[in-house]
Coordinates of N, CA and C in Angstrom, one line a residue:
X1 N 0.8 -1.2 0.0 CA 0.0 0.0 0.0 C 0.9 1.3 0.0
X2 N 2.0 1.3 0.8 CA 2.8 2.4 0.9 C 3.5 2.7 -0.4
X3 N 3.9 1.6 -1.1 CA 4.6 1.7 -2.4 C 3.6 2.3 -3.4
X4 N 2.4 1.9 -3.3 CA 1.3 2.4 -4.3 C 1.1 3.9 -4.1
X5 N 1.0 4.3 -2.8 CA 0.8 5.7 -2.5 C 2.0 6.5 -2.9
X6 N 3.2 6.0 -2.7 CA 4.5 6.7 -3.1 C 4.5 6.9 -4.6
X7 N 4.2 5.8 -5.3 CA 4.2 5.9 -6.8 C 3.2 7.0 -7.3
X8 N 2.0 7.0 -6.7 CA 1.0 7.9 -7.1 C 1.4 9.3 -6.8
X9 N 2.1 9.6 -5.6 CA 2.5 10.9 -5.3 C 3.6 11.4 -6.2
X10 N 4.5 10.5 -6.5 CA 5.6 10.9 -7.4 C 5.1 11.2 -8.8
X11 N 4.2 10.2 -9.3 CA 3.7 10.3 -10.6 C 2.9 11.6 -10.8
X12 N 2.1 11.9 -9.8 CA 1.2 13.1 -9.9 C 2.0 14.4 -9.9
X13 N 3.2 14.4 -9.5 CA 4.0 15.7 -9.5 C 4.8 15.9 -10.7
X14 N 4.9 14.9 -11.6 CA 5.7 15.0 -12.8 C 5.0 15.7 -13.9
X15 N 5.8 16.4 -14.7 CA 5.3 16.9 -16.0 C 4.6 18.3 -15.8
X16 N 4.3 18.9 -16.9 CA 3.6 20.2 -17.0 C 2.5 20.1 -18.0
X17 N 1.4 20.8 -17.8 CA 0.3 20.8 -18.8 C 0.7 21.3 -20.1
X18 N 0.1 20.7 -21.2 CA 0.5 21.0 -22.5 C 0.0 22.4 -22.9
X19 N -1.2 22.7 -22.5 CA -1.7 24.1 -22.8 C -2.9 24.4 -21.8
X20 N -3.2 25.6 -21.7 CA -4.2 26.1 -20.7 C -5.6 25.6 -20.9
X21 N -6.0 25.5 -22.1 CA -7.4 25.1 -22.4 C -7.8 25.3 -23.8
X22 N -8.6 24.4 -24.3 CA -9.2 24.5 -25.7 C -10.7 24.6 -25.5
X23 N -11.3 25.5 -26.2 CA -12.7 25.7 -26.2 C -13.4 24.5 -26.8
X24 N -14.3 23.9 -26.1 CA -15.1 22.7 -26.6 C -16.6 23.0 -26.4
X25 N -17.3 22.8 -27.5 CA -18.8 23.0 -27.4 C -19.5 21.6 -27.5
X26 N -20.7 21.6 -27.0 CA -21.4 20.3 -27.0 C -22.9 20.7 -26.7
X27 N -23.8 19.7 -26.7 CA -25.2 19.9 -26.4 C -25.6 18.9 -25.3
X28 N -26.4 19.4 -24.4 CA -27.1 18.5 -23.4 C -28.2 17.7 -24.1
X29 N -28.7 16.7 -23.5 CA -29.7 15.8 -24.1 C -31.0 16.6 -24.4
X30 N -31.2 17.7 -23.7 CA -32.4 18.5 -24.0 C -32.1 19.6 -25.0
X31 N -30.9 19.6 -25.6 CA -30.6 20.5 -26.7 C -29.9 21.8 -26.2
X32 N -29.7 22.0 -24.9 CA -29.1 23.2 -24.4 C -27.6 23.2 -24.8
X33 N -27.1 24.3 -25.5 CA -25.7 24.4 -25.9 C -24.8 24.6 -24.7
X34 N -23.7 24.0 -24.7 CA -22.7 24.1 -23.6 C -21.3 24.3 -24.1
X35 N -20.5 25.0 -23.3 CA -19.1 25.2 -23.6 C -18.3 24.9 -22.4
X36 N -17.1 24.3 -22.7 CA -16.2 24.0 -21.6 C -14.7 24.2 -22.1
X37 N -13.8 24.2 -21.2 CA -12.4 24.3 -21.6 C -11.7 22.9 -21.4
X38 N -11.1 22.4 -22.4 CA -10.4 21.1 -22.4 C -8.9 21.4 -22.2
X39 N -8.3 20.7 -21.2 CA -6.9 20.8 -21.0 C -6.3 19.4 -20.9
X40 N -5.2 19.2 -21.6 CA -4.6 17.9 -21.7 C -3.2 17.9 -20.9
X41 N -2.8 16.7 -20.5 CA -1.4 16.6 -19.9 C -0.4 16.4 -21.1
X42 N 0.8 16.3 -20.7 CA 1.9 16.0 -21.7 C 1.6 14.6 -22.3
X43 N 1.9 14.4 -23.5 CA 1.6 13.1 -24.2 C 2.4 11.9 -23.6
X44 N 3.4 12.2 -22.8 CA 4.2 11.1 -22.2 C 3.5 10.5 -20.9
X45 N 2.4 11.1 -20.5 CA 1.7 10.6 -19.2 C 1.0 9.3 -19.5
X46 N 0.9 8.5 -18.5 CA 0.3 7.1 -18.6 C -1.1 7.1 -18.2
X47 N -1.5 7.9 -17.2 CA -2.9 7.8 -16.7 C -3.9 8.4 -17.7
X48 N -4.5 7.6 -18.4 CA -5.5 8.0 -19.4 C -6.9 8.0 -18.8
X49 N -7.2 9.0 -18.0 CA -8.5 9.2 -17.4 C -8.9 10.7 -17.5
X50 N -10.2 10.9 -17.5 CA -10.7 12.3 -17.7 C -11.4 12.7 -16.5
X51 N -11.4 14.0 -16.2 CA -12.1 14.7 -15.1 C -13.0 15.8 -15.6
X52 N -14.3 15.8 -15.3 CA -15.2 16.9 -15.7 C -15.4 17.7 -14.4
X53 N -15.2 19.0 -14.5 CA -15.2 19.9 -13.4 C -16.5 20.8 -13.5
X54 N -17.3 20.8 -12.4 CA -18.6 21.6 -12.4 C -18.5 22.7 -11.4
X55 N -18.6 23.9 -11.8 CA -18.4 25.1 -10.9 C -19.6 25.4 -10.0
X56 N -19.3 26.4 -9.2 CA -20.3 26.9 -8.2 C -21.3 27.8 -8.9
X57 N -22.3 28.2 -8.1 CA -23.3 29.2 -8.5 C -22.6 30.5 -8.9
X58 N -23.0 31.0 -10.1 CA -22.5 32.2 -10.7 C -20.9 32.2 -10.9
X59 N -20.4 31.0 -11.0 CA -19.0 30.9 -11.4 C -18.9 30.1 -12.7
X60 N -17.7 30.2 -13.4 CA -17.5 29.4 -14.6 C -16.4 28.4 -14.5
X61 N -16.1 27.7 -15.6 CA -15.1 26.7 -15.5 C -13.7 27.3 -15.2
X62 N -13.5 28.6 -15.4 CA -12.2 29.3 -15.1 C -11.9 29.2 -13.6
X63 N -12.9 29.0 -12.8 CA -12.6 28.9 -11.3 C -11.8 27.6 -10.9
X64 N -11.7 26.7 -11.9 CA -11.1 25.4 -11.6 C -9.6 25.4 -12.0
X65 N -9.1 26.6 -12.5 CA -7.7 26.6 -13.0 C -6.6 26.1 -12.0
X66 N -6.7 26.4 -10.7 CA -5.7 25.9 -9.8 C -5.7 24.3 -9.8
X67 N -6.8 23.7 -9.8 CA -6.9 22.3 -9.8 C -6.6 21.7 -11.2
X68 N -7.0 22.3 -12.3 CA -6.7 21.9 -13.6 C -5.2 21.7 -13.8
X69 N -4.4 22.6 -13.3 CA -2.9 22.5 -13.5 C -2.4 21.2 -12.8
X70 N -2.9 21.0 -11.6 CA -2.4 19.9 -10.8 C -2.9 18.5 -11.4
X71 N -4.1 18.5 -11.9 CA -4.6 17.3 -12.5 C -3.9 17.0 -13.8
X72 N -3.6 18.0 -14.6 CA -2.9 17.8 -15.9 C -1.5 17.3 -15.6
X73 N -0.9 17.8 -14.5 CA 0.5 17.3 -14.1 C 0.4 15.9 -13.7
X74 N -0.7 15.4 -13.2 CA -0.9 14.0 -12.8 C -1.3 13.1 -13.9
X75 N -1.5 13.7 -15.1 CA -1.8 12.8 -16.3 C -3.3 12.8 -16.6
X76 N -4.1 13.6 -15.9 CA -5.6 13.6 -16.2 C -5.9 14.7 -17.3
X77 N -6.8 14.3 -18.2 CA -7.4 15.3 -19.1 C -8.6 15.9 -18.4
X78 N -8.7 17.2 -18.5 CA -9.8 17.9 -17.8 C -10.7 18.6 -18.7
X79 N -12.0 18.7 -18.3 CA -13.0 19.5 -19.1 C -13.7 20.3 -18.0
X80 N -13.4 21.6 -18.0 CA -14.0 22.5 -17.0 C -15.2 23.2 -17.7
X81 N -16.4 22.9 -17.2 CA -17.6 23.2 -17.9 C -18.2 24.5 -17.4
X82 N -18.8 25.3 -18.3 CA -19.7 26.4 -17.9 C -21.1 25.7 -17.9
X83 N -21.7 25.6 -16.7 CA -23.1 25.1 -16.6 C -24.1 26.0 -17.3
X84 N -25.2 25.5 -17.7 CA -26.2 26.3 -18.4 C -26.6 27.6 -17.5
X85 N -26.7 28.7 -18.3 CA -27.0 29.9 -17.6 C -25.7 30.7 -17.1
X86 N -24.6 30.1 -17.3 CA -23.3 30.6 -16.8 C -22.3 30.8 -18.0
X87 N -21.6 31.8 -17.9 CA -20.5 32.0 -18.9 C -20.9 31.8 -20.3
X88 N -20.1 31.0 -21.1 CA -20.4 30.8 -22.5 C -21.6 29.8 -22.7
X89 N -22.1 29.2 -21.6 CA -23.3 28.4 -21.7 C -24.6 29.1 -21.3
X90 N -24.5 30.4 -21.3 CA -25.6 31.2 -20.8 C -26.9 31.1 -21.5
X91 N -26.9 31.0 -22.9 CA -28.1 31.1 -23.7 C -28.6 29.7 -24.1
X92 N -29.9 29.5 -24.1 CA -30.4 28.2 -24.5 C -30.4 28.1 -26.1
X93 N -31.0 27.0 -26.6 CA -30.9 26.7 -28.0 C -31.7 27.7 -28.8
X94 N -32.7 28.4 -28.2 CA -33.5 29.3 -28.9 C -33.0 30.8 -28.7
X95 N -31.9 30.9 -28.0 CA -31.4 32.2 -27.7 C -31.9 32.9 -26.4
X96 N -32.7 32.1 -25.7 CA -33.2 32.6 -24.4 C -32.1 32.8 -23.4
X97 N -32.2 33.8 -22.6 CA -31.1 34.2 -21.6 C -31.3 33.4 -20.3
X98 N -30.6 32.3 -20.2 CA -30.8 31.6 -18.9 C -30.0 32.2 -17.8
X99 N -29.2 33.2 -18.1 CA -28.6 34.0 -17.0 C -29.6 34.6 -16.1
X100 N -30.7 35.0 -16.6 CA -31.8 35.6 -15.8 C -32.4 34.6 -14.9
X101 N -32.5 33.3 -15.4 CA -33.0 32.3 -14.6 C -32.0 31.9 -13.5
X102 N -30.7 32.0 -13.7 CA -29.7 31.8 -12.7 C -29.9 32.8 -11.6
X103 N -30.0 34.1 -12.0 CA -30.2 35.2 -11.0 C -31.4 35.0 -10.1
X104 N -32.5 34.6 -10.8 CA -33.8 34.4 -10.1 C -33.8 33.0 -9.3
X105 N -32.8 32.2 -9.5 CA -32.7 30.9 -8.8 C -33.8 30.0 -9.1
X106 N -34.1 29.9 -10.4 CA -35.1 29.0 -10.9 C -34.8 27.6 -10.7
X107 N -35.5 26.9 -9.8 CA -35.1 25.5 -9.5 C -35.2 24.5 -10.7
X108 N -36.0 24.8 -11.6 CA -36.1 24.0 -12.8 C -34.8 24.0 -13.6
X109 N -34.2 25.2 -13.7 CA -32.9 25.3 -14.4 C -31.8 24.4 -13.7
X110 N -31.7 24.6 -12.4 CA -30.7 23.8 -11.6 C -31.0 22.3 -11.6
X111 N -32.2 21.9 -11.6 CA -32.5 20.5 -11.6 C -32.3 19.9 -13.0
X112 N -32.1 20.7 -14.0 CA -31.8 20.2 -15.4 C -30.3 20.1 -15.6
X113 N -29.5 20.7 -14.7 CA -28.0 20.7 -14.9 C -27.3 19.4 -14.9
X114 N -28.0 18.4 -14.4 CA -27.4 17.0 -14.4 C -27.2 16.6 -15.9
X115 N -28.0 17.1 -16.8 CA -27.9 16.8 -18.2 C -26.6 17.4 -18.8
X116 N -26.2 18.6 -18.2 CA -24.9 19.2 -18.6 C -23.7 18.3 -18.2
X117 N -23.8 17.8 -17.0 CA -22.7 16.9 -16.5 C -22.6 15.7 -17.4
X118 N -23.7 15.1 -17.7 CA -23.8 13.9 -18.5 C -23.2 14.2 -19.9
X119 N -23.6 15.3 -20.5 CA -23.0 15.6 -21.8 C -21.5 15.9 -21.8
X120 N -21.0 16.5 -20.7 CA -19.6 16.7 -20.6 C -18.8 15.4 -20.4
X121 N -19.3 14.5 -19.6 CA -18.7 13.2 -19.4 C -18.6 12.5 -20.8
X122 N -19.7 12.4 -21.5 CA -19.7 11.7 -22.8 C -18.8 12.4 -23.8
X123 N -18.8 13.7 -23.8 CA -17.9 14.4 -24.8 C -16.5 14.2 -24.4
X124 N -16.1 14.2 -23.2 CA -14.7 14.0 -22.8 C -14.3 12.6 -23.1
X125 N -15.2 11.6 -22.8 CA -14.9 10.2 -23.1 C -14.6 10.0 -24.6
X126 N -15.4 10.7 -25.5 CA -15.2 10.6 -26.9 C -13.9 11.3 -27.3
X127 N -13.6 12.4 -26.7 CA -12.4 13.1 -27.0 C -11.2 12.3 -26.7
X128 N -11.2 11.5 -25.7 CA -10.1 10.7 -25.2 C -10.2 9.3 -25.8
X129 N -11.3 8.9 -26.5 CA -11.5 7.6 -27.0 C -11.5 6.6 -25.9
X130 N -12.2 6.9 -24.8 CA -12.3 6.0 -23.7 C -13.8 5.8 -23.3
X131 N -14.1 4.8 -22.5 CA -15.5 4.7 -22.0 C -15.7 5.5 -20.8
X132 N -16.9 5.7 -20.4 CA -17.2 6.6 -19.3 C -16.7 6.1 -17.9
X133 N -16.4 4.8 -17.9 CA -15.9 4.3 -16.6 C -14.5 4.7 -16.3
X134 N -13.8 5.4 -17.2 CA -12.5 6.0 -17.0 C -12.6 7.5 -16.7
X135 N -13.7 7.9 -16.2 CA -14.0 9.3 -16.0 C -14.3 9.6 -14.5
X136 N -14.1 10.9 -14.1 CA -14.5 11.3 -12.8 C -15.2 12.6 -12.9
X137 N -16.0 12.9 -11.9 CA -16.7 14.2 -11.8 C -16.2 14.9 -10.5
X138 N -16.0 16.2 -10.6 CA -15.6 17.0 -9.4 C -16.5 18.2 -9.5
X139 N -17.2 18.5 -8.4 CA -18.1 19.6 -8.3 C -17.9 20.5 -7.1
X140 N -18.3 21.7 -7.2 CA -18.2 22.7 -6.1 C -19.5 23.3 -5.8
X141 N -20.0 23.4 -4.6 CA -21.2 24.0 -4.2 C -22.4 23.3 -5.0
X142 N -23.1 24.1 -5.7 CA -24.2 23.5 -6.5 C -23.7 22.6 -7.5
X143 N -22.5 22.7 -8.0 CA -21.8 21.7 -8.8 C -21.8 20.4 -8.2
X144 N -21.7 20.3 -6.9 CA -21.8 19.0 -6.1 C -23.1 18.4 -6.3
X145 N -24.2 19.2 -6.2 CA -25.5 18.7 -6.4 C -25.7 18.1 -7.8
X146 N -25.2 18.8 -8.8 CA -25.3 18.4 -10.2 C -24.5 17.1 -10.4
X147 N -23.3 17.0 -9.8 CA -22.6 15.7 -10.0 C -23.3 14.6 -9.3
X148 N -23.7 14.8 -8.1 CA -24.4 13.7 -7.4 C -25.7 13.2 -8.1
X149 N -26.4 14.2 -8.6 CA -27.7 13.9 -9.3 C -27.4 13.1 -10.6
X150 N -26.4 13.5 -11.3 CA -26.0 12.9 -12.6 C -25.7 11.4 -12.4
X151 N -24.9 11.1 -11.3 CA -24.4 9.8 -11.0 C -25.6 8.9 -10.4
X152 N -26.3 9.5 -9.5 CA -27.4 8.8 -8.9 C -28.5 8.4 -9.8
X153 N -28.7 9.2 -10.9 CA -29.8 9.0 -11.8 C -29.3 8.1 -13.0
X154 N -28.0 7.8 -13.0 CA -27.4 7.0 -14.0 C -27.2 7.7 -15.3
X155 N -27.3 9.1 -15.3 CA -27.0 9.8 -16.5 C -25.5 9.9 -16.8
X156 N -24.7 9.8 -15.8 CA -23.2 9.8 -16.0 C -22.7 8.6 -15.2
X157 N -21.9 7.7 -15.9 CA -21.3 6.6 -15.3 C -19.8 6.8 -15.2
X158 N -19.4 7.1 -14.0 CA -18.0 7.5 -13.7 C -17.4 6.6 -12.7
X159 N -16.0 6.7 -12.6 CA -15.3 5.9 -11.6 C -15.2 6.5 -10.2
X160 N -15.3 7.8 -10.2 CA -15.1 8.5 -8.9 C -15.8 9.9 -9.0
X161 N -16.1 10.4 -7.8 CA -16.8 11.7 -7.6 C -16.1 12.4 -6.4
X162 N -15.8 13.7 -6.6 CA -15.3 14.6 -5.5 C -16.3 15.7 -5.4
X163 N -16.7 16.1 -4.2 CA -17.6 17.2 -4.0 C -17.0 18.1 -3.0
X164 N -17.0 19.4 -3.3 CA -16.4 20.4 -2.4 C -17.5 21.3 -1.9
X165 N -17.8 21.2 -0.6 CA -18.9 21.9 0.1 C -20.3 21.5 -0.5
X166 N -20.6 20.3 -0.4 CA -22.0 19.9 -0.9 C -23.1 20.4 0.0
X167 N -24.3 20.5 -0.5 CA -25.4 20.8 0.3 C -26.5 19.8 0.2
X168 N -27.4 19.7 1.1 CA -28.5 18.8 1.1 C -29.6 19.2 0.2
X169 N -29.7 20.5 -0.1 CA -30.7 21.0 -1.0 C -30.3 22.4 -1.5
X170 N -29.3 22.5 -2.3 CA -28.9 23.8 -2.9 C -29.8 24.2 -4.0
X171 N -30.3 25.4 -4.0 CA -31.0 26.0 -5.1 C -32.1 25.0 -5.7
X172 N -32.8 24.3 -4.7 CA -33.9 23.5 -5.1 C -33.6 22.1 -5.6
X173 N -32.3 21.7 -5.6 CA -31.9 20.4 -6.1 C -31.9 19.5 -4.8
X174 N -32.8 18.5 -4.8 CA -33.0 17.6 -3.6 C -31.9 16.5 -3.5
X175 N -30.7 16.9 -3.1 CA -29.6 15.9 -3.1 C -29.9 14.7 -2.2
X176 N -30.5 14.9 -1.1 CA -30.7 13.7 -0.2 C -31.7 12.7 -0.8
X177 N -32.6 13.2 -1.6 CA -33.5 12.3 -2.4 C -32.7 11.6 -3.5
X178 N -31.9 12.3 -4.2 CA -31.2 11.7 -5.3 C -30.2 10.6 -4.8
X179 N -29.5 10.8 -3.7 CA -28.5 9.8 -3.3 C -29.1 8.6 -2.7
X180 N -30.4 8.5 -2.6 CA -31.0 7.2 -2.2 C -30.7 6.2 -3.3
X181 N -30.5 6.6 -4.5 CA -30.2 5.7 -5.6 C -28.7 5.6 -5.9
X182 N -27.8 6.0 -4.9 CA -26.4 6.1 -5.2 C -25.9 4.7 -5.5
X183 N -25.1 4.6 -6.7 CA -24.7 3.2 -7.1 C -23.5 2.7 -6.5
X184 N -22.9 3.4 -5.5 CA -21.7 2.9 -4.9 C -20.4 3.4 -5.5
X185 N -20.5 4.4 -6.3 CA -19.3 5.1 -6.9 C -18.5 5.7 -5.8
X186 N -17.2 5.5 -5.7 CA -16.4 6.1 -4.7 C -16.6 7.6 -4.7
X187 N -16.7 8.2 -3.4 CA -17.1 9.6 -3.3 C -16.2 10.2 -2.2
X188 N -15.5 11.3 -2.5 CA -14.7 12.1 -1.6 C -15.5 13.4 -1.3
X189 N -15.8 13.6 0.0 CA -16.5 14.8 0.4 C -15.6 15.7 1.1
X190 N -15.5 17.0 0.6 CA -14.6 18.0 1.3 C -15.5 19.1 1.7
X191 N -15.2 19.6 2.9 CA -16.0 20.7 3.5 C -15.2 21.3 4.6
X192 N -15.6 22.5 5.0 CA -15.1 23.2 6.2 C -15.9 22.7 7.4
X193 N -15.3 22.8 8.6 CA -16.1 22.6 9.8 C -17.2 23.6 9.9
X194 N -16.9 24.8 9.4 CA -17.9 25.9 9.5 C -19.2 25.5 8.7
X195 N -19.1 24.8 7.6 CA -20.2 24.5 6.7 C -20.6 23.1 6.6
X196 N -20.1 22.3 7.5 CA -20.4 20.8 7.4 C -21.9 20.5 7.6
X197 N -22.6 21.4 8.3 CA -24.0 21.1 8.6 C -24.9 21.4 7.3
X198 N -24.3 22.0 6.3 CA -25.1 22.3 5.1 C -25.4 21.1 4.3
X199 N -24.7 20.0 4.5 CA -24.9 18.8 3.8 C -23.8 17.8 3.8
X200 N -22.6 18.2 4.1 CA -21.5 17.3 4.0 C -21.6 16.1 5.0
X201 N -21.9 16.4 6.2 CA -22.1 15.3 7.2 C -23.3 14.5 6.9
X202 N -24.4 15.1 6.5 CA -25.6 14.3 6.2 C -25.4 13.4 5.0
X203 N -24.7 13.9 4.0 CA -24.4 13.0 2.8 C -23.5 11.9 3.2
X204 N -22.5 12.2 4.0 CA -21.5 11.2 4.4 C -22.2 10.1 5.2
X205 N -23.1 10.5 6.2 CA -23.8 9.6 7.0 C -24.7 8.6 6.1
X206 N -25.2 9.2 5.1 CA -26.1 8.4 4.2 C -25.3 7.4 3.3
X207 N -24.0 7.8 3.0 CA -23.3 7.0 2.0 C -22.0 6.4 2.5
X208 N -21.7 6.5 3.8 CA -20.4 6.0 4.3 C -20.4 4.4 4.1
X209 N -21.5 3.8 4.2 CA -21.5 2.3 4.0 C -21.3 2.0 2.5
X210 N -21.4 3.0 1.7 CA -21.1 2.7 0.2 C -19.8 3.3 -0.2
X211 N -18.9 3.5 0.8 CA -17.5 3.9 0.4 C -17.2 5.4 0.4
X212 N -18.1 6.2 0.9 CA -17.9 7.7 0.9 C -16.8 8.0 2.0
X213 N -16.0 9.0 1.7 CA -15.0 9.5 2.6 C -15.3 11.0 2.9
X214 N -15.0 11.4 4.1 CA -15.2 12.8 4.5 C -14.0 13.5 5.0
X215 N -13.6 14.6 4.5 CA -12.5 15.4 5.0 C -13.0 16.8 5.4
X216 N -12.8 17.2 6.6 CA -13.2 18.5 7.1 C -12.0 19.4 7.4
X217 N -12.1 20.6 7.1 CA -11.0 21.6 7.2 C -11.4 22.7 8.2
X218 N -10.4 23.1 9.0 CA -10.6 24.1 10.0 C -10.7 25.6 9.5
X219 N -10.2 25.8 8.3 CA -10.2 27.1 7.7 C -11.6 27.7 7.5
X220 N -11.7 29.0 7.6 CA -13.0 29.7 7.5 C -13.1 30.3 6.0
X221 N -14.4 30.5 5.6 CA -14.7 31.1 4.3 C -14.0 30.4 3.2
X222 N -14.2 29.1 3.1 CA -13.6 28.2 2.1 C -14.7 27.5 1.3
X223 N -15.7 28.1 1.0 CA -16.8 27.5 0.3 C -16.4 27.0 -1.1
X224 N -16.6 25.8 -1.5 CA -16.3 25.3 -2.8 C -14.9 25.6 -3.3
X225 N -14.8 26.1 -4.5 CA -13.5 26.4 -5.0 C -12.7 27.6 -4.3
X226 N -13.4 28.2 -3.4 CA -12.7 29.2 -2.5 C -11.6 28.5 -1.7
X227 N -11.6 27.1 -1.6 CA -10.6 26.4 -0.9 C -9.2 26.6 -1.6
X228 N -9.2 26.8 -2.9 CA -7.9 26.9 -3.6 C -7.2 28.2 -3.1
X229 N -6.0 28.0 -2.7 CA -5.2 29.1 -2.2 C -5.4 29.4 -0.7
X230 N -6.4 28.7 -0.1 CA -6.6 28.9 1.4 C -6.4 27.6 2.2
X231 N -6.7 26.4 1.6 CA -6.4 25.1 2.2 C -5.2 24.5 1.6
X232 N -4.1 24.5 2.3 CA -2.9 24.0 1.8 C -3.0 22.6 1.3
X233 N -2.6 22.4 0.1 CA -2.5 21.0 -0.5 C -3.8 20.4 -0.9
X234 N -4.9 21.2 -0.9 CA -6.2 20.6 -1.3 C -6.2 20.1 -2.7
X235 N -5.5 20.8 -3.6 CA -5.5 20.4 -5.0 C -4.8 19.0 -5.1
X236 N -3.7 18.9 -4.4 CA -2.9 17.6 -4.4 C -3.7 16.5 -3.8
X237 N -4.5 16.8 -2.7 CA -5.4 15.8 -2.1 C -6.4 15.3 -3.1
X238 N -7.0 16.1 -3.8 CA -8.0 15.7 -4.8 C -7.3 14.8 -5.9
X239 N -6.2 15.3 -6.4 CA -5.5 14.7 -7.5 C -5.0 13.3 -7.1
X240 N -4.4 13.2 -5.9 CA -3.9 11.9 -5.4 C -5.0 10.9 -5.1
X241 N -6.1 11.4 -4.6 CA -7.3 10.5 -4.3 C -7.8 10.0 -5.6
X242 N -8.0 10.8 -6.6 CA -8.5 10.4 -7.9 C -7.5 9.4 -8.6
X243 N -6.2 9.7 -8.4 CA -5.2 8.8 -9.0 C -5.3 7.4 -8.4
X244 N -5.4 7.3 -7.1 CA -5.4 6.0 -6.4 C -6.7 5.3 -6.7
X245 N -7.8 6.1 -6.7 CA -9.2 5.5 -6.8 C -9.4 4.9 -8.2
X246 N -9.0 5.7 -9.2 CA -9.2 5.3 -10.6 C -8.2 4.1 -11.0
X247 N -7.0 4.2 -10.5 CA -6.0 3.1 -10.7 C -6.6 1.8 -10.1
X248 N -7.1 1.9 -8.9 CA -7.7 0.7 -8.2 C -8.8 0.1 -8.9
X249 N -9.7 1.0 -9.5 CA -10.9 0.5 -10.2 C -10.6 -0.1 -11.5
X250 N -9.4 0.3 -12.1 CA -9.0 -0.3 -13.3 C -8.5 -1.7 -13.2
X251 N -8.1 -2.1 -12.0 CA -7.6 -3.5 -11.9 C -8.7 -4.6 -12.0

């Protein structure tokens, strides 16, 4: 076990990302246009697995850049998505402005975002010529809700999920109802002690018998991707956990 962890830590620190990001467009199953940034590792890397990144409310895929760099160094290909109503995915197929629905916190919009996650996983899998079982989802805040819903409903079949400050019911997405159908996908839950009551502990209690892990941090004001730059080593924690989990599932 120690040798495996040492190999993963060394492997994950080698190399540099090939480029910052390539604009990728796709459509959700309901036709909503989506845009994300695709970032690849150096071609010499061995870990051929993909990670889809789902941002917080009123954030875009750019918020994931600190983690993208670390994941690319570890050999992961990443797709940082702008969820519908946000960034370059703001407008629907008819040109309607979903940004207004984001501002008004329309629960129907947020409950449809799992289709965005599913489309991104499928697109990344095709881009890498892999099946979805070699993919992972990482979400922050409402992005956690989206990731958990996509996996629980079977819309996205992935090897691992990481959630940063999940909630039990963010923006009308009933996460506790969704995870009743959790398929046993390995789950890493990250939260601050300050915000653990918003859903992290409740989700962990419901899923710990299905392999969920919980890490709590003492730092304050570290909601979702605000952890980057404030929680020392959190990017490496995520990368190393994905590295070990996906390698284990490949055996």
